[in-house]
């Protein structure tokens, strides 16, 4: 039997800590249908609406040709070959422009 002094020092236990209620899984299982309905409703929404932004000529355009993955990842020419070709092209153009400038200077009185 408890004395009156012991019963006054005992604090009341909050209802969250009691084990007599539903277990946590059952408490949270009531939220599942609500969350499932919210997920299904949001999946039906048209968020970006990209179809409305397409012009009529884009809607009727053909799909681009597919390229093999090897060709897309490894181009035919290397960067060194491309830079050498660009350098040769620019040097030839510079030589042509220099020759044209010389001809124009010679033609002026």
Short mmCIF file of C-alpha atoms in Angstrom, two decimals, residues 20-108:
data_model
loop_
_atom_site.label_atom_id
_atom_site.label_comp_id
_atom_site.label_asym_id
_atom_site.label_seq_id
_atom_site.Cartn_x
_atom_site.Cartn_y
_atom_site.Cartn_z
CA UNK A 20 -2.20 0.74 -23.59
CA UNK A 21 -2.94 2.61 -26.85
CA UNK A 22 -2.36 1.49 -30.41
CA UNK A 23 1.12 0.45 -31.42
CA UNK A 24 3.02 2.95 -33.61
CA UNK A 25 2.52 0.95 -36.79
CA UNK A 26 -1.24 0.96 -36.43
CA UNK A 27 -1.29 4.68 -35.62
CA UNK A 28 0.66 5.51 -38.77
CA UNK A 29 -1.26 3.06 -40.93
CA UNK A 30 -4.25 5.38 -40.74
CA UNK A 31 -2.26 7.98 -42.70
CA UNK A 32 -1.40 5.61 -45.55
CA UNK A 33 -4.69 5.94 -47.49
CA UNK A 34 -4.50 9.72 -47.25
CA UNK A 35 -0.89 9.81 -48.47
CA UNK A 36 -1.66 7.36 -51.28
CA UNK A 37 -4.60 9.49 -52.45
CA UNK A 38 -2.42 12.63 -52.41
CA UNK A 39 0.31 10.89 -54.42
CA UNK A 40 -2.18 9.63 -57.00
CA UNK A 41 -3.79 13.05 -57.34
CA UNK A 42 -0.44 14.76 -57.88
CA UNK A 43 0.61 12.18 -60.48
CA UNK A 44 -2.34 13.13 -62.68
CA UNK A 45 -1.35 16.81 -62.88
CA UNK A 46 0.17 18.28 -66.05
CA UNK A 47 2.94 20.33 -64.53
CA UNK A 48 5.22 21.35 -67.42
CA UNK A 49 2.54 21.53 -70.14
CA UNK A 50 5.16 21.22 -72.87
CA UNK A 51 2.60 20.17 -75.44
CA UNK A 52 1.12 23.67 -75.42
CA UNK A 53 4.48 25.28 -76.20
CA UNK A 54 5.17 23.30 -79.38
CA UNK A 55 4.60 25.14 -82.62
CA UNK A 56 2.68 23.36 -85.39
CA UNK A 57 5.83 22.88 -87.51
CA UNK A 58 7.60 21.18 -84.58
CA UNK A 59 4.65 18.88 -83.97
CA UNK A 60 4.78 17.69 -87.56
CA UNK A 61 8.58 17.40 -87.72
CA UNK A 62 10.22 14.01 -88.16
CA UNK A 63 12.33 12.47 -85.45
CA UNK A 64 16.10 12.93 -85.86
CA UNK A 65 18.19 10.04 -87.11
CA UNK A 66 19.67 7.82 -84.44
CA UNK A 67 23.47 7.64 -84.25
CA UNK A 68 25.37 4.60 -82.95
CA UNK A 69 26.74 5.15 -79.47
CA UNK A 70 30.33 4.44 -80.53
CA UNK A 71 30.22 7.27 -83.07
CA UNK A 72 28.69 9.67 -80.57
CA UNK A 73 31.24 8.93 -77.86
CA UNK A 74 34.33 8.68 -80.07
CA UNK A 75 34.27 11.21 -82.91
CA UNK A 76 36.18 10.36 -86.09
CA UNK A 77 38.92 12.97 -85.68
CA UNK A 78 40.90 13.77 -82.58
CA UNK A 79 41.33 17.24 -81.14
CA UNK A 80 44.96 17.38 -82.32
CA UNK A 81 43.93 16.58 -85.90
CA UNK A 82 41.15 19.17 -85.82
CA UNK A 83 43.45 21.86 -84.43
CA UNK A 84 46.10 21.09 -87.09
CA UNK A 85 43.46 21.32 -89.85
CA UNK A 86 42.17 24.60 -88.43
CA UNK A 87 45.70 25.99 -88.20
CA UNK A 88 46.40 25.04 -91.83
CA UNK A 89 43.14 26.64 -92.97
CA UNK A 90 43.84 29.87 -91.10
CA UNK A 91 47.42 30.07 -92.41
CA UNK A 92 46.21 29.60 -95.99
CA UNK A 93 43.56 32.28 -95.52
CA UNK A 94 46.10 34.67 -94.01
CA UNK A 95 48.42 34.09 -96.98
CA UNK A 96 45.57 34.77 -99.44
CA UNK A 97 44.59 37.96 -97.62
CA UNK A 98 48.22 39.12 -97.51
CA UNK A 99 48.59 38.51 -101.27
CA UNK A 100 45.35 40.42 -101.92
CA UNK A 101 46.56 43.33 -99.78
CA UNK A 102 49.85 43.39 -101.70
CA UNK A 103 47.96 43.47 -105.02
CA UNK A 104 45.74 46.33 -103.80
CA UNK A 105 48.78 48.33 -102.64
CA UNK A 106 50.49 47.79 -106.00
CA UNK A 107 47.38 48.86 -107.93
CA UNK A 108 47.07 52.22 -106.15
#
